[in-house]
Coordinates of C-alpha atoms in Angstrom, one line a residue:
N1 CA 66.2 83.1 103.0
T2 CA 68.7 81.2 105.6
G3 CA 66.6 80.8 108.7
S4 CA 66.0 84.6 110.3
L5 CA 68.4 85.7 107.4
S6 CA 67.3 87.2 104.1
H7 CA 70.0 87.6 101.3
E8 CA 70.0 89.8 98.4
L9 CA 73.0 88.0 96.4
K10 CA 74.5 90.3 93.7
F11 CA 77.6 89.0 91.2
G12 CA 79.4 90.1 88.1
A13 CA 82.7 89.8 85.9
G14 CA 84.0 92.3 83.6
Y15 CA 86.2 93.0 80.5
R16 CA 87.4 96.0 79.5
E17 CA 90.1 96.9 76.8
A18 CA 91.2 100.5 76.1
E19 CA 93.6 101.2 73.2
V20 CA 94.9 104.5 73.2
T21 CA 97.1 106.2 70.9
S22 CA 98.1 110.0 71.7
L23 CA 101.0 112.3 69.5
S24 CA 102.4 114.8 71.2
R25 CA 104.5 117.4 68.6
W26 CA 106.6 120.5 68.6
G27 CA 105.3 123.1 66.2
G28 CA 107.3 123.9 63.5
Y29 CA 111.0 122.7 62.9
G30 CA 112.6 124.0 66.2
L31 CA 112.2 126.3 68.5
V32 CA 115.1 129.1 69.4
Y33 CA 115.0 129.6 73.0
N34 CA 116.3 133.1 75.0
G35 CA 119.6 131.3 76.2
P36 CA 120.9 133.6 78.6
Q37 CA 117.4 133.8 80.4
F38 CA 116.5 129.9 80.3
F39 CA 119.9 128.3 80.1
G40 CA 122.3 130.7 81.3
I41 CA 124.3 130.6 78.1
T42 CA 125.9 133.3 76.1
D43 CA 124.3 132.0 73.1
N44 CA 120.4 131.3 72.2
A45 CA 119.2 128.0 72.4
L46 CA 117.6 126.3 69.0
A47 CA 115.5 123.0 70.0
V48 CA 114.6 120.3 67.3
A49 CA 112.2 117.6 68.7
R50 CA 111.0 114.4 67.0
D51 CA 107.4 113.3 67.7
A52 CA 106.0 111.6 71.0
S53 CA 103.0 108.9 69.7
P54 CA 103.1 106.3 72.6
H55 CA 100.6 103.5 71.0
T56 CA 99.3 101.2 74.3
K57 CA 96.6 99.0 75.0
Q58 CA 95.5 98.4 78.2
K59 CA 93.0 95.7 79.2
Y60 CA 90.5 95.2 83.1
Q61 CA 89.1 92.0 83.9
S62 CA 87.0 92.0 86.9
V63 CA 84.9 89.7 89.1
Y64 CA 82.9 90.7 92.6
V65 CA 80.3 88.6 94.7
Q66 CA 77.9 90.4 97.3
D67 CA 75.8 89.7 99.7
T68 CA 73.2 92.0 101.4
M69 CA 72.1 90.0 104.8
T70 CA 68.9 91.4 106.5
T71 CA 67.7 90.0 110.2
G72 CA 65.6 92.5 111.9
N73 CA 66.9 95.7 112.6
L74 CA 70.0 94.9 111.2
T75 CA 71.7 94.9 107.5
A76 CA 74.9 93.5 106.8
N77 CA 76.3 93.9 103.4
V78 CA 79.4 91.8 102.8
G79 CA 81.3 91.7 99.0
V80 CA 84.7 91.3 97.3
R81 CA 85.8 92.2 94.3
Y82 CA 88.8 90.8 92.1
D83 CA 90.2 93.3 89.8
K84 CA 93.5 92.6 87.1
Q85 CA 94.6 95.7 85.0
Y86 CA 97.5 94.3 82.4
G87 CA 98.2 95.4 78.9
E88 CA 101.1 96.2 76.3
N89 CA 102.9 99.0 74.6
L90 CA 102.3 98.7 70.8
P91 CA 104.9 99.0 68.0
Q92 CA 104.7 102.5 66.3
T93 CA 106.7 104.4 64.0
V94 CA 107.5 108.3 64.0
R95 CA 108.9 110.3 61.5
A96 CA 112.1 112.4 61.7
N97 CA 112.8 115.5 62.6
P98 CA 112.4 117.9 59.3
L99 CA 115.2 120.9 60.0
L100 CA 117.7 117.9 61.4
P101 CA 117.1 113.9 59.9
S102 CA 120.7 113.1 60.7
V103 CA 120.5 113.9 64.2
L104 CA 117.1 113.1 65.4
P105 CA 115.9 110.1 62.1
S106 CA 113.0 108.0 62.0
V107 CA 112.4 105.5 64.5
T108 CA 110.4 102.3 65.2
Y109 CA 109.1 100.7 69.0
N110 CA 109.0 97.2 68.5
G111 CA 106.5 97.2 71.5
A112 CA 107.0 95.5 74.6
D113 CA 104.3 94.6 77.6
F114 CA 104.2 97.4 80.6
G115 CA 106.8 95.1 82.6
F116 CA 104.0 94.5 85.3
D117 CA 100.4 93.5 85.9
W118 CA 98.4 94.7 88.6
T119 CA 96.4 92.4 90.1
N120 CA 94.1 93.3 94.0
I121 CA 91.2 91.4 95.8
T122 CA 89.6 94.2 97.8
P123 CA 86.7 94.0 100.4
R124 CA 83.9 96.1 101.4
L125 CA 81.8 95.6 104.5
G126 CA 79.1 97.9 105.3
L127 CA 76.2 97.6 108.6
T128 CA 73.3 99.6 109.2
Y129 CA 71.1 98.9 112.2
A130 CA 67.5 100.5 112.7
L131 CA 67.0 101.8 116.1
G132 CA 63.5 101.4 118.2
A133 CA 60.5 100.5 116.8
E134 CA 59.9 103.1 114.5
R135 CA 63.8 102.8 113.0
K136 CA 64.0 106.7 113.0
T137 CA 67.5 106.4 113.8
L138 CA 69.8 104.2 111.9
L139 CA 73.2 104.3 112.5
R140 CA 75.7 103.0 109.5
A141 CA 79.3 101.9 109.6
S142 CA 81.0 100.5 106.2
Y143 CA 84.7 99.3 105.7
S144 CA 86.0 99.1 102.0
R145 CA 89.3 99.1 100.0
F146 CA 89.8 100.5 96.6
A147 CA 92.6 99.8 94.1
D148 CA 93.8 103.0 91.8
Q149 CA 92.9 102.3 88.6
L150 CA 95.9 102.2 85.9
G151 CA 96.4 105.0 83.5
T152 CA 98.8 105.1 80.5
G153 CA 101.2 107.5 82.0
T154 CA 102.3 104.6 84.5
A155 CA 101.6 102.0 81.7
G156 CA 103.8 104.1 79.3
Q157 CA 106.8 104.0 82.0
L158 CA 109.1 101.7 79.5
N159 CA 107.5 103.0 76.0
P160 CA 110.3 105.6 74.9
L161 CA 108.3 107.3 72.5
Q162 CA 106.0 107.7 75.7
L163 CA 108.0 111.5 75.6
V164 CA 109.0 114.0 72.9
S165 CA 112.7 113.5 71.6
Y166 CA 114.5 116.6 71.5
A167 CA 118.1 117.9 70.9
Y168 CA 119.3 121.3 71.9
F169 CA 122.0 123.5 70.1
Y170 CA 124.1 126.8 70.4
T171 CA 122.6 129.1 67.7
T172 CA 123.8 132.8 66.6
N173 CA 120.0 133.1 65.5
P174 CA 118.0 136.0 67.6
G175 CA 114.7 134.4 67.5
T176 CA 113.5 135.0 63.8
A177 CA 111.4 132.9 61.7
T178 CA 113.4 131.1 59.7
I179 CA 116.8 129.8 60.6
A180 CA 119.9 129.5 58.2
P181 CA 122.2 126.5 58.6
G182 CA 124.9 128.5 59.1
E183 CA 123.4 129.7 62.7
I184 CA 123.4 126.2 64.3
G185 CA 125.8 125.5 66.1
D186 CA 127.3 122.5 68.4
R187 CA 124.5 120.5 70.1
F188 CA 124.9 120.6 74.5
A189 CA 121.8 118.9 75.5
F190 CA 119.4 116.2 74.2
S191 CA 116.6 114.4 75.9
G192 CA 117.6 110.8 77.8
N193 CA 115.4 108.7 75.1
V194 CA 117.8 109.6 72.6
N195 CA 120.9 107.7 71.7
P196 CA 123.5 110.4 71.0
L197 CA 125.8 107.8 69.0
T198 CA 122.8 106.7 65.8
G199 CA 119.9 109.7 67.1
G200 CA 117.7 106.7 67.9
L201 CA 115.7 105.6 70.8
L202 CA 117.5 105.1 74.1
Q203 CA 116.1 103.4 77.3
S204 CA 116.7 105.3 80.6
N205 CA 113.7 104.7 82.7
G206 CA 113.1 101.8 85.1
L207 CA 110.9 100.4 87.2
A208 CA 110.5 97.7 90.1
S209 CA 109.6 94.0 89.7
G210 CA 106.1 93.8 91.1
L211 CA 105.1 97.4 90.6
S212 CA 101.5 97.3 92.4
A213 CA 98.2 99.4 92.4
P214 CA 97.9 102.6 95.3
L215 CA 95.5 101.4 97.9
T216 CA 93.3 103.1 99.4
D217 CA 91.6 101.8 102.8
E218 CA 87.9 103.9 103.7
V219 CA 85.9 103.7 107.1
L220 CA 82.7 105.6 107.1
L221 CA 80.4 106.6 110.0
G222 CA 77.3 107.8 109.8
V223 CA 74.1 108.7 112.2
E224 CA 70.7 109.4 110.5
H225 CA 67.3 110.4 112.1
A226 CA 64.0 111.8 111.3
L227 CA 62.9 114.3 112.8
L228 CA 60.0 114.3 111.1
P229 CA 59.0 111.5 108.1
E230 CA 59.9 114.1 105.5
F231 CA 62.7 115.8 107.2
V232 CA 65.9 113.4 108.0
V233 CA 69.5 114.8 109.3
G234 CA 72.4 113.4 109.5
L235 CA 76.5 113.3 110.5
N236 CA 78.8 111.5 108.5
L237 CA 82.7 110.8 109.5
T238 CA 84.9 109.4 106.4
Y239 CA 88.6 108.2 107.2
R240 CA 90.6 107.3 104.5
K241 CA 94.5 105.8 104.2
I242 CA 96.1 106.2 101.0
H243 CA 99.1 103.6 101.0
N244 CA 101.1 102.0 98.6
I245 CA 102.1 105.5 96.8
I246 CA 104.0 104.9 93.5
E247 CA 106.9 106.7 93.7
N248 CA 108.9 108.4 91.2
D249 CA 112.3 108.6 91.5
L250 CA 115.6 110.4 89.5
L251 CA 118.2 107.8 87.9
V252 CA 121.9 108.7 88.4
F253 CA 125.1 108.3 86.9
D254 CA 128.3 108.2 88.7
G255 CA 130.4 109.9 85.9
D256 CA 129.0 110.3 82.1
P257 CA 126.0 109.0 81.6
Y258 CA 126.8 108.8 77.6
S259 CA 129.8 106.5 77.8
A260 CA 129.9 103.4 75.9
A261 CA 129.5 101.8 78.8
N262 CA 126.6 103.4 80.3
L263 CA 124.3 103.4 77.5
S264 CA 123.3 100.0 78.1
S265 CA 122.5 100.8 82.3
I266 CA 119.6 102.8 83.2
G267 CA 121.7 103.9 86.1
R268 CA 121.1 103.7 89.5
R269 CA 118.2 105.2 91.8
A270 CA 119.6 108.8 93.6
T271 CA 119.9 108.8 97.2
R272 CA 120.0 112.0 99.7
A273 CA 124.2 111.8 99.7
D274 CA 123.8 112.7 95.9
F275 CA 122.1 116.0 96.1
V276 CA 123.9 119.5 97.4
P277 CA 122.4 122.6 98.1
G278 CA 122.5 124.9 94.7
Y279 CA 125.2 126.3 93.3
V280 CA 124.5 127.4 89.6
T281 CA 124.0 131.3 89.0
P282 CA 123.1 131.8 85.2
F283 CA 121.2 134.6 84.1
N284 CA 117.4 133.5 85.6
T285 CA 118.2 131.7 89.4
I286 CA 120.5 132.3 92.6
P287 CA 122.3 130.5 94.8
S288 CA 120.4 128.6 97.1
G289 CA 119.9 130.2 100.6
A290 CA 119.9 133.6 98.9
T291 CA 117.8 136.3 100.0
T292 CA 118.2 138.6 96.9
R293 CA 118.4 138.0 93.1
T294 CA 120.1 139.5 90.4
I295 CA 118.0 140.7 87.7
T296 CA 119.4 141.3 83.6
V297 CA 117.6 144.8 82.3
C298 CA 117.2 146.2 79.0
N299 CA 118.4 149.6 78.4
A300 CA 115.8 151.7 77.7
G301 CA 114.8 152.4 74.3
A302 CA 117.2 149.0 73.3
T303 CA 115.3 146.3 71.4
A304 CA 114.6 142.7 72.6
Q305 CA 117.2 141.8 69.8
Q306 CA 120.0 144.4 71.0
C307 CA 119.2 143.4 74.2
F308 CA 119.7 139.8 74.2
Q309 CA 123.0 139.9 71.8
S310 CA 125.6 142.3 73.2
P311 CA 126.1 143.7 76.6
A312 CA 126.2 147.2 75.8
F313 CA 122.3 147.1 75.8
R314 CA 121.8 145.6 79.0
H315 CA 122.4 146.0 82.8
T316 CA 121.9 144.6 86.0
E317 CA 119.6 144.8 89.1
V318 CA 120.0 143.2 92.4
I319 CA 116.4 143.1 93.9
P320 CA 114.9 141.1 97.2
L321 CA 113.3 138.3 97.0
Q322 CA 109.7 138.4 98.3
T323 CA 106.3 136.8 97.8
P324 CA 103.5 139.2 96.2
D325 CA 102.7 140.4 99.4
G326 CA 105.7 141.5 100.2
K327 CA 106.8 139.1 102.5
P328 CA 111.1 138.0 102.3
Y329 CA 111.6 134.4 101.8
A330 CA 115.1 132.3 101.6
F331 CA 115.4 130.5 97.6
N332 CA 116.2 127.0 98.9
F333 CA 117.2 124.0 96.4
F334 CA 119.0 121.5 95.9
Q335 CA 120.8 119.8 92.9
L336 CA 123.6 116.6 91.8
R337 CA 126.9 116.9 93.4
P338 CA 129.1 117.6 90.3
E339 CA 130.8 113.8 90.2
V340 CA 127.1 112.4 89.4
A341 CA 124.9 112.9 86.5
T342 CA 121.8 112.2 85.3
R343 CA 119.9 111.3 81.5
N344 CA 116.6 112.2 83.6
G345 CA 115.4 109.1 83.4
T346 CA 113.0 107.9 86.8
F347 CA 112.5 104.5 88.3
L348 CA 108.8 104.0 89.4
H349 CA 107.9 101.8 93.1
N350 CA 106.0 101.4 96.0
G351 CA 106.9 103.6 98.3
G352 CA 106.5 104.5 102.0
R353 CA 104.7 107.8 101.5
E354 CA 101.0 107.8 102.8
Q355 CA 98.1 110.1 103.1
E356 CA 95.1 111.0 105.4
Y357 CA 92.0 112.1 105.0
K358 CA 89.7 113.1 107.9
G359 CA 86.0 114.6 107.0
A360 CA 82.9 115.3 108.7
S361 CA 79.7 116.5 107.0
I362 CA 76.4 117.4 108.8
V363 CA 73.5 116.8 105.7
F364 CA 69.8 117.0 105.8
N365 CA 67.2 116.9 103.8
K366 CA 63.6 118.0 104.0
R367 CA 60.7 116.3 101.1
L368 CA 58.9 118.9 99.3
A369 CA 56.2 118.8 101.1
N370 CA 53.8 121.7 103.1
R371 CA 55.1 123.4 100.1
W372 CA 58.8 123.5 100.4
M373 CA 61.7 121.3 100.3
L374 CA 65.5 121.8 101.4
R375 CA 68.3 120.2 101.6
G376 CA 72.2 120.6 101.8
N377 CA 75.7 119.7 103.4
V378 CA 78.5 121.3 105.9
T379 CA 81.3 119.4 105.5
F380 CA 85.1 119.5 107.4
S381 CA 88.1 118.0 105.8
D382 CA 91.6 117.9 106.8
W383 CA 94.0 115.8 103.9
T384 CA 97.2 115.6 105.3
W385 CA 100.6 113.6 104.0
S386 CA 100.8 111.0 107.2
K387 CA 103.8 109.6 106.8
V388 CA 107.2 110.4 105.4
P389 CA 110.0 108.1 105.4
A390 CA 113.4 110.0 104.7
S391 CA 114.5 107.2 102.3
D392 CA 111.9 109.0 100.3
V393 CA 113.1 112.3 100.1
E394 CA 116.6 112.1 98.2
N395 CA 116.3 115.8 96.7
P396 CA 115.5 117.7 99.7
T397 CA 114.5 120.9 97.6
L398 CA 110.5 122.0 98.6
L399 CA 109.3 121.2 95.3
L400 CA 106.0 122.9 94.3
G401 CA 102.8 121.1 95.3
G402 CA 104.7 119.4 99.2
G403 CA 104.4 115.8 99.8
N404 CA 108.4 116.0 101.3
R405 CA 106.9 116.4 104.7
E406 CA 104.5 115.3 107.2
G407 CA 101.8 117.4 107.8
D408 CA 101.4 119.2 104.5
Q409 CA 97.8 119.3 102.8
V410 CA 97.8 117.1 99.5
L411 CA 96.7 119.3 96.7
Q412 CA 95.0 118.0 94.3
G413 CA 95.4 119.5 90.5
S414 CA 97.9 120.1 87.6
G415 CA 100.8 120.6 89.5
T416 CA 102.7 122.0 86.8
G417 CA 102.0 125.4 86.9
S418 CA 101.6 126.0 83.5
G419 CA 98.5 125.3 81.2
S420 CA 94.5 126.4 81.4
K421 CA 94.0 125.0 84.9
G422 CA 97.9 125.4 86.2
G423 CA 97.5 127.4 89.2
V424 CA 95.0 125.5 90.8
Y425 CA 95.3 123.6 93.4
I426 CA 91.8 121.6 95.0
N427 CA 91.6 121.8 98.7
S428 CA 88.9 123.2 101.1
K429 CA 89.4 122.7 104.9
W430 CA 85.3 123.6 104.6
A431 CA 82.6 123.7 101.9
Y432 CA 78.8 124.4 102.6
S433 CA 75.7 123.7 100.1
V434 CA 72.1 124.7 100.4
N435 CA 69.4 124.7 98.3
G436 CA 65.8 124.8 99.0
L437 CA 62.4 125.7 97.0
Y438 CA 58.7 127.0 98.0
Q439 CA 56.1 126.8 96.0
V440 CA 53.6 130.2 96.2
M441 CA 49.4 129.2 95.9
P442 CA 49.9 125.8 93.7
D443 CA 46.8 125.5 94.2
R444 CA 46.0 128.4 92.3
P445 CA 46.0 129.2 88.6
W446 CA 48.8 132.0 89.1
G447 CA 50.9 129.6 91.4
F448 CA 54.7 129.5 91.2
N449 CA 57.5 128.3 92.6
V450 CA 60.9 129.8 93.7
A451 CA 64.4 128.3 94.8
A452 CA 67.9 129.4 95.8
N453 CA 70.7 127.9 95.7
L454 CA 74.0 128.6 98.1
T455 CA 77.1 127.3 98.2
G456 CA 80.6 128.2 99.7
R457 CA 83.8 126.8 100.3
Q458 CA 87.3 128.1 101.7
G459 CA 89.7 130.1 98.8
Y460 CA 92.0 126.9 97.3
P461 CA 95.5 126.9 97.8
I462 CA 98.1 129.2 96.1
P463 CA 101.8 127.7 96.7
Y464 CA 104.5 130.1 95.0
F465 CA 106.8 129.4 93.6
Q466 CA 110.3 129.8 91.3
R467 CA 111.6 128.2 88.9
V468 CA 115.2 126.9 88.9
T469 CA 117.2 125.4 85.6
L470 CA 120.3 123.5 86.1
D471 CA 123.8 123.1 84.9
S472 CA 125.3 120.5 82.4
N473 CA 125.5 117.7 84.9
Q474 CA 121.3 117.6 85.7
Q475 CA 121.3 117.9 81.8
N476 CA 119.6 121.2 81.7
A477 CA 116.8 120.6 83.9
S478 CA 114.7 122.8 86.0
Y479 CA 111.7 122.3 88.3
N480 CA 109.8 124.8 90.5
V481 CA 110.8 125.6 94.0
Q482 CA 107.9 126.0 96.4
V483 CA 109.1 129.3 98.5
T484 CA 105.7 129.6 101.0
P485 CA 106.3 127.5 103.6
R486 CA 103.9 125.2 103.2
P487 CA 101.5 123.9 100.5
D488 CA 98.3 126.6 102.1
S489 CA 100.4 129.2 103.8
K490 CA 98.5 131.2 101.4
R491 CA 95.0 130.7 100.2
L492 CA 92.4 132.2 97.1
D493 CA 89.5 134.1 98.8
D494 CA 86.3 132.5 99.9
I495 CA 84.5 131.9 97.9
R496 CA 79.9 132.2 98.8
I497 CA 77.4 132.1 95.3
L498 CA 73.9 132.6 95.1
D499 CA 71.9 131.3 92.4
L500 CA 67.9 131.7 92.4
R501 CA 65.6 130.2 90.3
V502 CA 61.8 131.3 89.9
E503 CA 59.5 128.9 87.6
K504 CA 55.8 128.1 86.4
E505 CA 54.2 125.1 85.4
F506 CA 51.7 124.5 83.0
S507 CA 49.9 121.4 81.4
I508 CA 47.7 120.5 79.3
S509 CA 46.2 117.0 79.0
D510 CA 49.8 114.4 78.4
F511 CA 51.6 118.2 77.7
G512 CA 53.5 119.6 80.1
A513 CA 55.8 123.0 79.3
T514 CA 57.8 124.8 82.6
L515 CA 58.7 128.3 82.1
G516 CA 61.5 129.0 84.4
L517 CA 63.9 131.9 84.8
D518 CA 67.4 131.7 86.4
V519 CA 70.1 134.0 88.5
F520 CA 73.4 133.1 88.7
N521 CA 75.8 134.7 90.8
V522 CA 73.1 137.1 91.9
T523 CA 75.1 139.2 93.8
N524 CA 77.8 139.2 90.7
E525 CA 81.0 138.9 93.1
S526 CA 83.8 138.4 91.3
Y527 CA 85.9 135.9 93.4
V528 CA 89.6 135.1 91.7
L529 CA 90.2 131.8 91.3
Q530 CA 93.6 131.1 89.7
R531 CA 96.5 133.8 89.7
N532 CA 99.9 133.3 87.6
H533 CA 101.9 131.9 91.3
R534 CA 105.4 131.7 89.8
L535 CA 107.5 134.7 90.7
A536 CA 110.0 136.4 89.3
Q537 CA 107.9 137.1 86.2
A538 CA 106.8 140.3 85.1
T539 CA 102.7 138.8 85.4
S540 CA 103.7 137.3 88.6
D541 CA 100.5 137.3 90.9
H542 CA 98.3 138.7 87.5
V543 CA 94.6 137.2 88.3
R544 CA 93.8 134.5 85.3
E545 CA 90.8 133.5 86.4
I546 CA 87.9 134.7 88.0
T547 CA 84.1 133.5 88.6
S548 CA 81.9 134.2 86.1
P549 CA 79.5 137.9 86.3
R550 CA 75.5 137.6 87.0
I551 CA 73.8 135.6 84.1
Y552 CA 69.8 135.6 83.5
R553 CA 68.8 132.6 81.9
L554 CA 65.5 132.1 80.3
G555 CA 64.2 128.8 79.7
L556 CA 61.3 126.7 78.5
R557 CA 61.2 122.9 79.5
L558 CA 58.4 120.7 77.5
S559 CA 57.4 117.1 78.7
F560 CA 54.9 114.6 77.7
R561 CA 53.1 112.0 79.7

């Protein structure tokens, strides 16, 4: 105590070390791709790869001190935290490609530090004031700053073993299980971490000096009032600003990126002037601005091998571009101008984009008394990109997931369009959860409890997209172009799920048993959770995931006192 102030001091320090080794390997000796469909070339393509095997050691140091001060009806929480995050990419050796070891031989990376460390001092301030002598109403306010944790993806930016090394060859192989040496043609592309002269490792990535952690500033305001000693209601307001966000810019070259003069360079960061409307028209894409597309269709009765080997077994059709609900769209995308090329290297730096989250929650909590309890919350939120400087938008293509325009909703998810959760983008502007319990005749030997849980939320966005494959100066890169006006222009169905439970407790001396029956998804709703949102496919808009059906569970819980 210091005068009228009472203090509760907390302080501590931490050190954590995380060593991670991962392995990514393409199955088999090589993969044969449908050349016309994936690359816009006449022949098929053979892809051979060398493993990715980054090995990192990340270190985290922290120190914090906090003082909780109380005087009268006011409580103040003041604290500060210091964090340092750093580490190194450790040495690692990977095997040669078994099919073409002369093209992709075994390589050894000697290791190096990450090229940066993150040091942050983050404050905390919280105030709570109790109104009145009975203190039935509490007013709360707080401000906090948080620094992101350093992950292996960012830590390994300068590690050329972080991604698979690969090379593409023309091949006359139609896609059979084995490939003969005579079916392998010339090489036409390779990844940016492959030196074309030696097959060894090549550095194509870079990062800004002084790269620092993304930051989140958070302000919370709340009021809580006790209607009854056991029944409290409240309103919480949340504002967050996420800034210092890491940008991943494309690195380009004015000329051949694999020339002798450029092999020792990572190039320069692309600018808006380097991009022009897309103009390539291979089998699987269309010119920028088009409202129709031409597709290749196999003739009736033709096998897949016949279709891809000979034009006599296929024909073309022109179809309009439209989303699954029948609304037309224009396909707009940009790519590098012909004088500029890339090895697909990227440059990490802290950009000027910001995100804003605004939320309001109504909460209530009735503790178990007079045979019943109830608690729940209703939340309304809006999470958007708030600042997008023009200098941070080199490629104006509206890429899958958004982020190029102010006001776009921020989507949390895989963002890739592939994988088991590739079509899940978390963003609901409203959600609620209510659960309660009632004791039926608790004073009788046969008394039991009944409980219910009701949850609901707005359906997640479904940003439809189309993939475009670029030509040689883009290193055959591809990216996903969003065709819906906004990331959340279309959403999946809203979800409302009801669960019920009935339980009976038995007790004998120090031994207790609870027999319960749960029913999940009582109404047996089958809400769609995920669709194939990639267009121009035979399976476009097909359902990938739904809610689990009604489930009954009988359980027994034993306890000892």
